Short mmCIF file of C-alpha atoms in Angstrom, two decimals:
data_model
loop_
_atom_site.label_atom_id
_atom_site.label_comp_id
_atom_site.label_asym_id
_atom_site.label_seq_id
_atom_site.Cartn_x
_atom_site.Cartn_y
_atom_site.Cartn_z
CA UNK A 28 0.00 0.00 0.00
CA UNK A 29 1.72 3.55 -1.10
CA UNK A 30 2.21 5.72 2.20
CA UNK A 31 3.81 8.66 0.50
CA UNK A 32 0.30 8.73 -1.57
CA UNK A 33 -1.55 12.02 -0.27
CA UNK A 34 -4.00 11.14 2.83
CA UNK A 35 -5.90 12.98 5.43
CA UNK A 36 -4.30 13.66 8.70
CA UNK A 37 -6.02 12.54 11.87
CA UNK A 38 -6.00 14.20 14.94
CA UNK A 39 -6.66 12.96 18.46
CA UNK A 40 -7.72 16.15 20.11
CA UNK A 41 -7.13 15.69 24.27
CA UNK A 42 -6.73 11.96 23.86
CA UNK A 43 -6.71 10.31 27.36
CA UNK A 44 -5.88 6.54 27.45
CA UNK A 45 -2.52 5.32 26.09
CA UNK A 46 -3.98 2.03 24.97
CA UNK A 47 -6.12 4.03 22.64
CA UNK A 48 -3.81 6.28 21.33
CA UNK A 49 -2.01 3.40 20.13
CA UNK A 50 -5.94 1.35 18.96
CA UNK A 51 -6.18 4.30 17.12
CA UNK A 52 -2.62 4.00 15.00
CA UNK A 53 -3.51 0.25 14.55
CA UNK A 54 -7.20 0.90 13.04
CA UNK A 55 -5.21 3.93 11.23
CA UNK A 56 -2.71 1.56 9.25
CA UNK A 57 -4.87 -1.11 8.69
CA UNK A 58 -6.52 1.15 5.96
CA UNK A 59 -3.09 2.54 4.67
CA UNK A 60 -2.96 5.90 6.87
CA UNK A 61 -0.24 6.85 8.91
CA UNK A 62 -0.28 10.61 9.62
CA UNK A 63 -1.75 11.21 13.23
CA UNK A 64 -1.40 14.44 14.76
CA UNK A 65 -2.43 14.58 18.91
CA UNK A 66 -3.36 17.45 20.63
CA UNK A 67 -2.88 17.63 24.56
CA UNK A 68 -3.13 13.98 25.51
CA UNK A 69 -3.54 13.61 29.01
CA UNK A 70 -0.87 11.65 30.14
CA UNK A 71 1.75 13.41 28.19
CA UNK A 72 3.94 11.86 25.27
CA UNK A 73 5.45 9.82 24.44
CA UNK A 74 2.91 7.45 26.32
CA UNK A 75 4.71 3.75 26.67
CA UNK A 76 1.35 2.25 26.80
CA UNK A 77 0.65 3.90 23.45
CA UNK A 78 3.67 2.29 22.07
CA UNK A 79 3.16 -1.21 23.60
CA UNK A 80 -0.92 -1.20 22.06
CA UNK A 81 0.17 -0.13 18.66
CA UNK A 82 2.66 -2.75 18.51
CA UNK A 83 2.79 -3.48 14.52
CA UNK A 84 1.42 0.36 13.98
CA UNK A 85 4.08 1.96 16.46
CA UNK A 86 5.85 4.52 13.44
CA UNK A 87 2.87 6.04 13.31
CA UNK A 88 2.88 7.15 17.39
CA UNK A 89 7.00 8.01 16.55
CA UNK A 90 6.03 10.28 13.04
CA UNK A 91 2.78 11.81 14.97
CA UNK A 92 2.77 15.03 15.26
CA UNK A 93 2.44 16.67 18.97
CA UNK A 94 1.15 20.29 19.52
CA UNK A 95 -1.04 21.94 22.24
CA UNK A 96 -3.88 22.89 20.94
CA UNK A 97 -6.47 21.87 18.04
CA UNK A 98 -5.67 25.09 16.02
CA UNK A 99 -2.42 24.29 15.87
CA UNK A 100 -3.11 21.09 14.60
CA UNK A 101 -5.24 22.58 11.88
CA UNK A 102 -3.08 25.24 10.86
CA UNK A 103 -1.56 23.83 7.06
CA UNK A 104 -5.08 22.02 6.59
CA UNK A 105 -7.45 23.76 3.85
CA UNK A 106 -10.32 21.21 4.87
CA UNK A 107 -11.72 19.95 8.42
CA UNK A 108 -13.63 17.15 9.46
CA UNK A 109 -15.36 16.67 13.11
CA UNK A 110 -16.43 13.41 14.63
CA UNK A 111 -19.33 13.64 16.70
CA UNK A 112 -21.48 11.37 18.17
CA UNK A 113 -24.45 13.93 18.52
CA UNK A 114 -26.18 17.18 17.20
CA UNK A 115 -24.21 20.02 18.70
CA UNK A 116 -26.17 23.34 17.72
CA UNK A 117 -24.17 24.38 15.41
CA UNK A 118 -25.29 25.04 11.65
CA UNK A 119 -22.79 22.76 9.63
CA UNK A 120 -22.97 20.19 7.69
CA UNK A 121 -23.53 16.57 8.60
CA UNK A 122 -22.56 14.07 6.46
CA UNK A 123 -21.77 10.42 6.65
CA UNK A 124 -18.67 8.42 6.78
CA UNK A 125 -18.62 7.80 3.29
CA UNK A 126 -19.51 11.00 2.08
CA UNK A 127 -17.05 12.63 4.45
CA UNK A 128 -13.89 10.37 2.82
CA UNK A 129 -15.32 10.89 -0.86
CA UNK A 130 -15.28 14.58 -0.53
CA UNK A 131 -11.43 14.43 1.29
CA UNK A 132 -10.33 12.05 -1.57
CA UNK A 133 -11.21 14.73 -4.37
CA UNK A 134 -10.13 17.78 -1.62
CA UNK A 135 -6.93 15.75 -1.39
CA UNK A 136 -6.62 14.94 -5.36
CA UNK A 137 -6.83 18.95 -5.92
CA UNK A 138 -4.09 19.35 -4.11
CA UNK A 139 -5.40 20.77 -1.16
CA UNK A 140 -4.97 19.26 3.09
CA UNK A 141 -7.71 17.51 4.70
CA UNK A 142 -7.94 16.98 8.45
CA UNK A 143 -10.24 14.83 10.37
CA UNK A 144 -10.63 15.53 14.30
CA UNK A 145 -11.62 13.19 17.06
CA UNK A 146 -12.64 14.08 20.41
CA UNK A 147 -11.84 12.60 23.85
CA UNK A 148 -12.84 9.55 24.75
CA UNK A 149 -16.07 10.35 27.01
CA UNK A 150 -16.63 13.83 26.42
CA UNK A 151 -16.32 14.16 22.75
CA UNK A 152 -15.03 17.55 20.97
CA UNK A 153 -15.96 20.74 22.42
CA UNK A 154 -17.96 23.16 20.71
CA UNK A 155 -14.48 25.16 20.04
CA UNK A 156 -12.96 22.61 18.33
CA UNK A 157 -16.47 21.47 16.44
CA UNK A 158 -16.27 25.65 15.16
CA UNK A 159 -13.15 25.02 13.43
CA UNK A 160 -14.38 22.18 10.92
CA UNK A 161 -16.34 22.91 7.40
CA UNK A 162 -18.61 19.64 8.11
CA UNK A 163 -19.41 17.27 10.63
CA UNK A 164 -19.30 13.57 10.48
CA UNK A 165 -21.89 11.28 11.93
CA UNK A 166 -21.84 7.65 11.82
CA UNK A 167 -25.49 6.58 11.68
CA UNK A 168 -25.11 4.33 14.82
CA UNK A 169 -28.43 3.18 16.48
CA UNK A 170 -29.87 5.51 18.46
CA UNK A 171 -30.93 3.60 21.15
CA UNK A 172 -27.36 2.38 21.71
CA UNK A 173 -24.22 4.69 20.19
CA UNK A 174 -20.77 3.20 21.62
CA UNK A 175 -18.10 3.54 19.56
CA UNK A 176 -15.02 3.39 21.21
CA UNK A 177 -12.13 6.04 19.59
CA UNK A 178 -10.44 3.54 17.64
CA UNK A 179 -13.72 2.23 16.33
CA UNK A 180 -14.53 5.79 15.40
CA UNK A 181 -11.26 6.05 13.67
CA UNK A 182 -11.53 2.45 11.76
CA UNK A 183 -14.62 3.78 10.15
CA UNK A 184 -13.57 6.56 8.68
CA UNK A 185 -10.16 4.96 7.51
CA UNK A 186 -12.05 2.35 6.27
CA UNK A 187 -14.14 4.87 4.46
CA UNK A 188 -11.07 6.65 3.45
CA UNK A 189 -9.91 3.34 1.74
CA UNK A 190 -12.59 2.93 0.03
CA UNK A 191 -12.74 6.44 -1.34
CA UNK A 192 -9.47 6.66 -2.20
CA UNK A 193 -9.00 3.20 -3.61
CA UNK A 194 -11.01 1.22 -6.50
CA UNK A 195 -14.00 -0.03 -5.75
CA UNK A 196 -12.74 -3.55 -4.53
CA UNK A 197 -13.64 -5.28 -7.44
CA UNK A 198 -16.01 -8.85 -7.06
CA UNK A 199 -13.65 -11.53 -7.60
CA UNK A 200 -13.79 -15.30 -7.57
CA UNK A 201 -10.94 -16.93 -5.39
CA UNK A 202 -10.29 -19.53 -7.71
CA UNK A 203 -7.44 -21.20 -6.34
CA UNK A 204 -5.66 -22.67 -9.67
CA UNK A 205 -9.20 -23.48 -11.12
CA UNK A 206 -11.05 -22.45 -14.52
CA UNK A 207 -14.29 -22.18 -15.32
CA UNK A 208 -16.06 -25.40 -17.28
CA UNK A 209 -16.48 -24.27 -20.58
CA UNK A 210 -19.78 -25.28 -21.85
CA UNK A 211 -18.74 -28.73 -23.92
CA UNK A 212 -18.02 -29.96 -20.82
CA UNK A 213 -20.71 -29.09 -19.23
CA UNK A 214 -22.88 -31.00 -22.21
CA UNK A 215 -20.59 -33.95 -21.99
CA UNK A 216 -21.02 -34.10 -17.93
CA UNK A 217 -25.12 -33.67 -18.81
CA UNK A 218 -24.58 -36.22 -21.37
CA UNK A 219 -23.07 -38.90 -19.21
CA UNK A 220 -25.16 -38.20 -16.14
CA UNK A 221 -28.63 -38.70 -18.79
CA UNK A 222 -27.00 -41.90 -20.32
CA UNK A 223 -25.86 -43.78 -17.01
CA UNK A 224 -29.04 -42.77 -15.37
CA UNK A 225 -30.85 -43.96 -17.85
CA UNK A 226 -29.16 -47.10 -17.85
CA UNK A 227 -29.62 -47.15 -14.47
CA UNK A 228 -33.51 -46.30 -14.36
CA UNK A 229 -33.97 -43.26 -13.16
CA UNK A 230 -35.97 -41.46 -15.38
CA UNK A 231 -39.46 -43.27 -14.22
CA UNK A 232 -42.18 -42.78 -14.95
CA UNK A 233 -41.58 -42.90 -18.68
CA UNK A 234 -44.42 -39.57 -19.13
CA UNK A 235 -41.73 -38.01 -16.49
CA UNK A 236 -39.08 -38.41 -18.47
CA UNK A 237 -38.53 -35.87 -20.93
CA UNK A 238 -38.81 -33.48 -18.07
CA UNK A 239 -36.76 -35.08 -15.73
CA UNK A 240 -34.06 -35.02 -18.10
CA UNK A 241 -34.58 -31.14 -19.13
CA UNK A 242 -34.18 -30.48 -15.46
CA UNK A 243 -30.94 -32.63 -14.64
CA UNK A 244 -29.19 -30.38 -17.61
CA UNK A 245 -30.83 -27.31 -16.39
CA UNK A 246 -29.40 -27.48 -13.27
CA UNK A 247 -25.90 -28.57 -14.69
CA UNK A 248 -25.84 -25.63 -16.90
CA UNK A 249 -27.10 -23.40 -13.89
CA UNK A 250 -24.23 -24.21 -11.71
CA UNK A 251 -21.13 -22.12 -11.42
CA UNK A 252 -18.95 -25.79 -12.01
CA UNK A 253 -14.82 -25.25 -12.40
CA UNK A 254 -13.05 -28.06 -14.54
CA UNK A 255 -12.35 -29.37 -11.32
CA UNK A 256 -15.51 -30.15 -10.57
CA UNK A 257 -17.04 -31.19 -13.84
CA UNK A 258 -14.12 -34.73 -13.48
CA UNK A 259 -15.44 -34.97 -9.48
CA UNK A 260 -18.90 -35.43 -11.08
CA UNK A 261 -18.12 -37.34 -13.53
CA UNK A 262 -15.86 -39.31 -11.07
CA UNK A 263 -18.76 -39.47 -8.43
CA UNK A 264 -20.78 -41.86 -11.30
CA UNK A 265 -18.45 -43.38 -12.58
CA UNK A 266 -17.56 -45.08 -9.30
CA UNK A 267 -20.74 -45.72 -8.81
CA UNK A 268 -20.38 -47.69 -11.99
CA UNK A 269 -17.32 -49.19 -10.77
CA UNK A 270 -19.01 -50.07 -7.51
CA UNK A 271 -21.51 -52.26 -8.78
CA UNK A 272 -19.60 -54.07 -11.01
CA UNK A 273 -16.62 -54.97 -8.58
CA UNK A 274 -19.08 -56.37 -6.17
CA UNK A 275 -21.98 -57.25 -8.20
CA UNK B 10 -33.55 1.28 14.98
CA UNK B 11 -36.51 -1.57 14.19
CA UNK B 12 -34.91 -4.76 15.77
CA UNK B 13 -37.53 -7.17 14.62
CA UNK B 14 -37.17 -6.26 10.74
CA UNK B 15 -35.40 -9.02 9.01
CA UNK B 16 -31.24 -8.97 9.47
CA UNK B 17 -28.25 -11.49 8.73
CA UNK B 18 -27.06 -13.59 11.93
CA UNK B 19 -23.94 -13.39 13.05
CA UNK B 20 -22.03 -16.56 13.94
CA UNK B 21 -18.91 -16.55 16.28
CA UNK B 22 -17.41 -19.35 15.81
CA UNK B 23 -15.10 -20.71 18.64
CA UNK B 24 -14.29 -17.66 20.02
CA UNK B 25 -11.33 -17.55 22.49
CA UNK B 26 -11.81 -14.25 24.66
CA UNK B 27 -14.95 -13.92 26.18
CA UNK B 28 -14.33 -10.16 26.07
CA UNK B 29 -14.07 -10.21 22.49
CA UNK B 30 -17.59 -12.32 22.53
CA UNK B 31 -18.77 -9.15 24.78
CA UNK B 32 -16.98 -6.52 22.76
CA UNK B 33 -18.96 -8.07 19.37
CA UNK B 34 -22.09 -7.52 20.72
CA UNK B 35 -21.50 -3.85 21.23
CA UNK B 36 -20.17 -3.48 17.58
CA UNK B 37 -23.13 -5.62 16.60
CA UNK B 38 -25.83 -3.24 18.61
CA UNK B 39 -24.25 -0.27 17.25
CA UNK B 40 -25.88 -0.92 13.82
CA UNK B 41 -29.08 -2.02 15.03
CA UNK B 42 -27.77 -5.85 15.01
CA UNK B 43 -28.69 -8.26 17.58
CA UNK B 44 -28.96 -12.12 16.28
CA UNK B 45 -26.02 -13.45 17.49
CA UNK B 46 -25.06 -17.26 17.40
CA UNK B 47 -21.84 -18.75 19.35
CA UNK B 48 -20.45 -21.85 18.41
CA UNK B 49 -18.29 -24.02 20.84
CA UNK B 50 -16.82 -20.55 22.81
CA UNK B 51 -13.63 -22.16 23.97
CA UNK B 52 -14.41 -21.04 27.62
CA UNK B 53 -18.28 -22.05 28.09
CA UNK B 54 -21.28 -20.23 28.27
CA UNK B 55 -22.44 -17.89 29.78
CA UNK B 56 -19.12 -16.22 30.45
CA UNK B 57 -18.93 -13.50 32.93
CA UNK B 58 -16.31 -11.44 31.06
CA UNK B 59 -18.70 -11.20 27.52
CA UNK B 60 -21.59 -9.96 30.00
CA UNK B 61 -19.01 -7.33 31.64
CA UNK B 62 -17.56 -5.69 28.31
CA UNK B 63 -20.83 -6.17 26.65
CA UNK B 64 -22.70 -3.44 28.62
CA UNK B 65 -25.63 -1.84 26.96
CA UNK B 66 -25.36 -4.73 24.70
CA UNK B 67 -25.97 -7.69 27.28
CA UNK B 68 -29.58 -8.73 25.78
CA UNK B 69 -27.62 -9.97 22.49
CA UNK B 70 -25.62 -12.24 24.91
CA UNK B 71 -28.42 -13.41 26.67
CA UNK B 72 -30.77 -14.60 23.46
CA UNK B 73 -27.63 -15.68 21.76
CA UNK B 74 -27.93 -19.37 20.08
CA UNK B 75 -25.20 -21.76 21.37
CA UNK B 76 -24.59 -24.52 19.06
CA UNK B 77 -21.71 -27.02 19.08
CA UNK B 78 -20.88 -27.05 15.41
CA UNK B 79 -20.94 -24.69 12.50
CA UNK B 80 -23.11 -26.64 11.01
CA UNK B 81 -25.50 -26.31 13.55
CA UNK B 82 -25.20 -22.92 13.62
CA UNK B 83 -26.32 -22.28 10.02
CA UNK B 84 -29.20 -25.29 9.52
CA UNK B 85 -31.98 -22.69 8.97
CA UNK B 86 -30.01 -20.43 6.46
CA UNK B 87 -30.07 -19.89 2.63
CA UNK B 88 -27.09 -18.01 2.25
CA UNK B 89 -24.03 -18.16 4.25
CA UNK B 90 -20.62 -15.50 4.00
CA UNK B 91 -17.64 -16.30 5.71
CA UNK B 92 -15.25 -13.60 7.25
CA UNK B 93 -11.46 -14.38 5.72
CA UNK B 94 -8.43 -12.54 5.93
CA UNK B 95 -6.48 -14.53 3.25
CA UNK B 96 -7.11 -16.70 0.82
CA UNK B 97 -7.49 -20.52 1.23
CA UNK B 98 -7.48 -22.29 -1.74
CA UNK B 99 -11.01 -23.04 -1.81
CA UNK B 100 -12.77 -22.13 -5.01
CA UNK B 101 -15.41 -19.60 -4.33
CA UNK B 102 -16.56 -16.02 -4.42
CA UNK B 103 -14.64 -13.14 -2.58
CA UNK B 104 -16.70 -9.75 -1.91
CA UNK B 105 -16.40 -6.95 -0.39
CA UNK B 106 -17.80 -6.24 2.94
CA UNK B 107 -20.20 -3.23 1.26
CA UNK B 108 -20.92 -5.85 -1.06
CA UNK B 109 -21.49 -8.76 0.84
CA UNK B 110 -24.25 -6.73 3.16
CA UNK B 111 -26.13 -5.50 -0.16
CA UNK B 112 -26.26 -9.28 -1.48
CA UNK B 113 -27.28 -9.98 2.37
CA UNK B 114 -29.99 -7.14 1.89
CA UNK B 115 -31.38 -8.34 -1.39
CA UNK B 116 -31.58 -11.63 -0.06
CA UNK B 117 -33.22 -10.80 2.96
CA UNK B 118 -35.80 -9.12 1.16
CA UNK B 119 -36.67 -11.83 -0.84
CA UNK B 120 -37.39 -14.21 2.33
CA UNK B 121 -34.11 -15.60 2.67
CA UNK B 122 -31.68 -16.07 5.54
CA UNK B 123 -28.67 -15.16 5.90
CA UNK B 124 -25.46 -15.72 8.01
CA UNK B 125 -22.00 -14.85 8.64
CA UNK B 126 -19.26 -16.47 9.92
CA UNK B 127 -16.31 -14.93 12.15
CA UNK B 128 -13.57 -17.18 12.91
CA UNK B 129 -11.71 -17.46 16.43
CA UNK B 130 -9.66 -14.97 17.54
CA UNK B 131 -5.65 -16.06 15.79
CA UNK B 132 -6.38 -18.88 13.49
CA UNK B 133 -9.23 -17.65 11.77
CA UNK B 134 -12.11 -20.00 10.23
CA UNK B 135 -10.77 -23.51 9.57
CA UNK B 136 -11.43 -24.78 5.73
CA UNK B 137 -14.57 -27.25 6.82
CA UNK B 138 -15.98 -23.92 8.23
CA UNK B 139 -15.42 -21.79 4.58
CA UNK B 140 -16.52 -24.78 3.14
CA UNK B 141 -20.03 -24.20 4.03
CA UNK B 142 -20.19 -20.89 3.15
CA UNK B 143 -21.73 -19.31 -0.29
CA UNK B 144 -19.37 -16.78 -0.12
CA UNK B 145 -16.33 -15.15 1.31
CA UNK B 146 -16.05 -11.98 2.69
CA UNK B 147 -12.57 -10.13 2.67
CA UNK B 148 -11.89 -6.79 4.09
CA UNK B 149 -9.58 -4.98 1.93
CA UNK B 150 -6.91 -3.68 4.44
CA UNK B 151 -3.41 -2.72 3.99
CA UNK B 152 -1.14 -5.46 2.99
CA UNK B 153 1.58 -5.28 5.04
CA UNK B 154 -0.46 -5.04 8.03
CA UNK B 155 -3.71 -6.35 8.67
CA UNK B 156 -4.68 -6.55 12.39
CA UNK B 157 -8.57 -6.10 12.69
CA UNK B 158 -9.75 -8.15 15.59
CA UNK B 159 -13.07 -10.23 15.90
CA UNK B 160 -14.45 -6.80 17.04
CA UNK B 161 -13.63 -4.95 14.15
CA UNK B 162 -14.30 -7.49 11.61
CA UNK B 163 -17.78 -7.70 13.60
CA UNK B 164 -18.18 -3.78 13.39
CA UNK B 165 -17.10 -3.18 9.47
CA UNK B 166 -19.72 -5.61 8.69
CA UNK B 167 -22.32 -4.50 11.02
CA UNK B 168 -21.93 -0.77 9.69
CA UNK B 169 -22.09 -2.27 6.20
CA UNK B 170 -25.49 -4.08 6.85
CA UNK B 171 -26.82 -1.13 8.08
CA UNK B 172 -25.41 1.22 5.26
CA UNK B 173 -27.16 -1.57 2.22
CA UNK B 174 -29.94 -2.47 4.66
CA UNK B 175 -30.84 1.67 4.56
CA UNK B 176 -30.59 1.97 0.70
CA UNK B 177 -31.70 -1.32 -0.98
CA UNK B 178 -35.32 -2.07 -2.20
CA UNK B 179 -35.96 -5.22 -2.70
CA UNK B 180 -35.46 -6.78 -6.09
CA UNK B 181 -37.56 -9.73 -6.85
CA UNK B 182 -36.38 -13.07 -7.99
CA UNK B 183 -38.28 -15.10 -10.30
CA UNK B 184 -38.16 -18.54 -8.54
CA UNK B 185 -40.88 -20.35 -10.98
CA UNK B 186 -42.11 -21.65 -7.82
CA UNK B 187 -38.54 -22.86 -6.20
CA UNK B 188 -37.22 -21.96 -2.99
CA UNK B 189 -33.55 -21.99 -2.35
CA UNK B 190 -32.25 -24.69 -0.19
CA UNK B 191 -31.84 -24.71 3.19
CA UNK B 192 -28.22 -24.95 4.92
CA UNK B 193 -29.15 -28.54 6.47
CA UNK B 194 -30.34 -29.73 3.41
CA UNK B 195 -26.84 -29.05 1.77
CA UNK B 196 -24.75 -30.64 4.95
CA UNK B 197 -27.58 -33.65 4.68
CA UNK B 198 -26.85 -33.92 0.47
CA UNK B 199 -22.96 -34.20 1.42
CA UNK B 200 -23.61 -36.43 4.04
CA UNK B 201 -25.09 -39.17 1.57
CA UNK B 202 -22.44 -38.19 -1.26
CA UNK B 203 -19.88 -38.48 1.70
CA UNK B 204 -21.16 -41.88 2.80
CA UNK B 205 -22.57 -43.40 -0.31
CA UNK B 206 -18.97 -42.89 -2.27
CA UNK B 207 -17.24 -43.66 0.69
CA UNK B 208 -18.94 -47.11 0.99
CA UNK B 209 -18.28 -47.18 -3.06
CA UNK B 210 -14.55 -46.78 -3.12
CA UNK B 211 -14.56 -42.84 -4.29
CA UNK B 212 -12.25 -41.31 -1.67
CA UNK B 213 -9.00 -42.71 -2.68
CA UNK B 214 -5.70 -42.78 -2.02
CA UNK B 215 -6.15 -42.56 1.49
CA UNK B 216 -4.29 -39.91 1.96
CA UNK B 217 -6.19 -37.61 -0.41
CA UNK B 218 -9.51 -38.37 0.90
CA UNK B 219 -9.96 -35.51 3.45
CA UNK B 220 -9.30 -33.18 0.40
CA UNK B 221 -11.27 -34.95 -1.66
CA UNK B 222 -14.13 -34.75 1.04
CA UNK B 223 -13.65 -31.17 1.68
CA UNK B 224 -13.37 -30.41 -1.89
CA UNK B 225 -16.89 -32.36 -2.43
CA UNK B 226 -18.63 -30.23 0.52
CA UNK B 227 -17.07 -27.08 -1.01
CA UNK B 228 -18.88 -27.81 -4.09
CA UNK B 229 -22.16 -28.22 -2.72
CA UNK B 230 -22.03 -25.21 -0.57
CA UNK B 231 -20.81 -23.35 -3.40
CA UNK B 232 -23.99 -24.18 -5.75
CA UNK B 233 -26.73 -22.26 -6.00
CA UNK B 234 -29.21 -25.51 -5.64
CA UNK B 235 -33.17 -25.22 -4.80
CA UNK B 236 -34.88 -27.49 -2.84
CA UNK B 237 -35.59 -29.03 -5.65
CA UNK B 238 -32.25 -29.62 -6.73
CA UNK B 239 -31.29 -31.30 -3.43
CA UNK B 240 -34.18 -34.08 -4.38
CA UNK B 241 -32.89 -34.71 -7.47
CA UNK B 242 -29.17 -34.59 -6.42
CA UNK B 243 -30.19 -37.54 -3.65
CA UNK B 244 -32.13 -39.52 -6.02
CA UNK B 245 -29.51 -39.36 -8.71
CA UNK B 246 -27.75 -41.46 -5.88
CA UNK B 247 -30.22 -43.81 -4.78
CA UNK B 248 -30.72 -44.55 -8.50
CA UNK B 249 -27.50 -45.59 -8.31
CA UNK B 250 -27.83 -47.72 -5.33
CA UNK B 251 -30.72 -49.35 -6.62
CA UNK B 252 -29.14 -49.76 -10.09
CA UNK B 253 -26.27 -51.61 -8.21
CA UNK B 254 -28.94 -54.03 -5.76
CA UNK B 255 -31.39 -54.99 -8.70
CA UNK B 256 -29.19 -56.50 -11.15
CA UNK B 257 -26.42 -57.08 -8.74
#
C-alpha cells in the first residue's frame, strides 16, 4: 500500500488513554494511513502504553505530530472534518462516513490538506474545536445504543477513506488454480449423467421423463462448475459404476 | 432502529476471549444488530467477562444461540458468507464487505436467511468452516499489516449491513415456484455423497480423501441448488444404489 500517496491527517484532540492512542494508530494503518497528529493527551507523550498497544502500527505514534492545541493542529489544513457522536447546535454540515472520505479524496486529489478531528474519549469535541471544521461527520449508529469506542470511530472513517481513495474492490472469484467449465463440458457431464441414469432407471415414470431429463441439464448448466468439478462429477458416477460391477 | 425487521445472523465461531464475545455484541448493537449465534466458545457459556464488556449490549448475549458445530449454527439459512483474511485455496466467491451486506440485503428481502461467519480470535475459520459458506467476505486492508480483531471485523460488517440495509429495495427473484435450499439440506446432500462414495470406493488414495471430502462439501455449498435440486441430487444417488442391488 503507497504511504507517501496524499491522505488525510487525523487528529486525536485531548486523547486520554494510552492504549487508545495506540488502537487508534492500529485501526489507522490497517486502511493505509499513517499521519496522526495529537493534541494535549492527558498523560503526556510519548505514552509507553501507546507504544506497547500499537505494537505493529508503532511509526505512526513516533512520526505523529504533537502540539497543544487543536488550532495548531489545523493550521496547514485547507479542509476539516469533526467526529461527533451527537447534534451540537451548530449550523454545519452533517454528512456520513462515506460521504465525508469521498469529498477528502477529491479535496486531497486537488491538491489541497484535509484533516479529520476526534474528540476525547467520554466527552467528545468541544464546541471550540467542532467551530473550526467545514462539516461534521456522523456515523449513523443506532440511536438507542451509540458506543463507539475512539479507535472504532477512527476504523470507520479509515475504512471509508480506503474505500474512497481506492477502487471499488472489485467482485472476484478466489479460484485457487481453477477455470471455469467451458460449456462442452458441461454437455458432456449432462450427457453422461442422462445416459448412465438412464441405464440405471432413473428417469421413471416414462411420461416423467422428458422433463426429468430437461431439469438434470438445467441445473448442470445453472451451476457455477470449475473443470475441477465437472471430473469430481463425472468421477462421483463413474464409481458408482465401478461399484456395482466390482461387487456385483 | 426496528430490531424485529429481518437482518443477517452473526455466527462466532469458537471464540477464544470472552471479552471479544462481549466486545462483538457492542459493535453488533451499534448498527441495530442483535442475532447473534456462538459456536463451541472455547471457555463455556455464559461467560462473565462477555456480559461485563458487553454493557448496553448484554440482551444480544443473553438470546444468543449456542450450538456445538458450524453446522448447527447455520441449519436454517439460505445463504451463508464467511469472514477471511487470506485466501485458502477453496474455489469460491470473494466480496467486499459493502458488497457482501447489499447481497445480504437483497436476499433478505426476498425471504431468505442469511449468516456470517467470524472465525476465532488467531487462526481464523478452519477450511470445513469456509466450506459451508456461499461466499467469502474479505476486508480490503493494507497489505503489510492487517490486524482487525473479531471486534472490528464484527463492526465493518455491522456498519455495512446497516449502510445496504438503509438503501436497498428489494429486487424480486423469479423462482418459478422454487425456494432456495436450506443450509441442512446441503450438509444432509454431502452427508449421503460423503457416505454413499465412501462405501463405493470414491475417496481414494487414502491420503487424499480428506481433500477430496472437503473439496466435495465445497462444491455443494458453493452451488446455488433449490430445494428441488437437493431431491434430485439424492435420487440421482439412490438410482445408483438401486441400479447396483437390482441386477447385482
Amino acid at each position: 500500500m503507497p504511504t507517501d500517496r496524499p491522505q488525510p491527517a487525523f487528529v486525536l484532540v485531548r486523547p486520554q488513554m494510552g492504549e487508545n492512542i495506540g488502537a487508534a494508530a492500529r485501526a489507522m494503518w490497517n486502511f493505509g494511513l499513517d499521519r496522526m497528529r495529537i493534541v494535549a493527551p492527558r498523560d503526556g507523550w510519548p505514552n509507553p502504553k501507546s507504544v506497547a498497544m500499537a505494537s505493529g502500527a508503532g511509526r505512526l505514534l513516533d512520526e505523529a505530530q504533537l502540539v497543544d492545541t487543536t488550532g495548531a493542529a489545523l493550521e496547514d489544513c485547507h479542509y476539516v472534518f469533526a467526529t461527533t457522536a451527537r447534534a451540537r447546535g451548530l449550523t454545519k454540515p452533517v454528512v456520513s462516513p462515506e460521504r465525508a472520505m469521498q469529498i477528502a479524496a477529491e479535496r486531497i486529489a486537488a491538491g489541497e490538506k484535509v484533516a479529520v478531528l476526534f474528540g476525547p474519549e467520554r466527552a467528545g469535541l468541544e464546541n471550540d474545536d467542532i467551530a473550526r471544521a467545514n462539516a461534521i461527520i456522523n456515523v449513523p449508529v443506532n440511536p438507542e445504543f451509540a458506543s463507539l469506542n475512539l479507535a472504532q470511530c477512527v476504523l470507520l472513517t479509515a475504512y471509508e477513506w480506503q474505500r474512497a481513495a481506492s477502487e471499488i474492490t472489485p467482485e472476484r472469484v478466489d479460484m485457487a488454480k481453477a477455470r471455469w467449465a467451458e460449456q462442452i463440458e458441461i454437455e458432456k457431464l449432462g450427457d453422461h449423467y442422462e445416459a448412465q441414469l438412464g441405464e440405471a432407471g432413473f428417469f421413471f415414470p416414462d411420461h416423467k421423463a422428458e422433463s426429468m431429463k430437461l431439469n438434470l441439464r438445467n441445473m448442470w448448466s445453472r451451476m457455477p462448475l470449475t473443470g475441477a468439478d465437472v471430473q469430481m462429477l463425472h468421477g462421483v458416477l463413474r464409481q458408482m459404476v465401478r461399484w456395482k460391477q466390482r461387487d456385483g
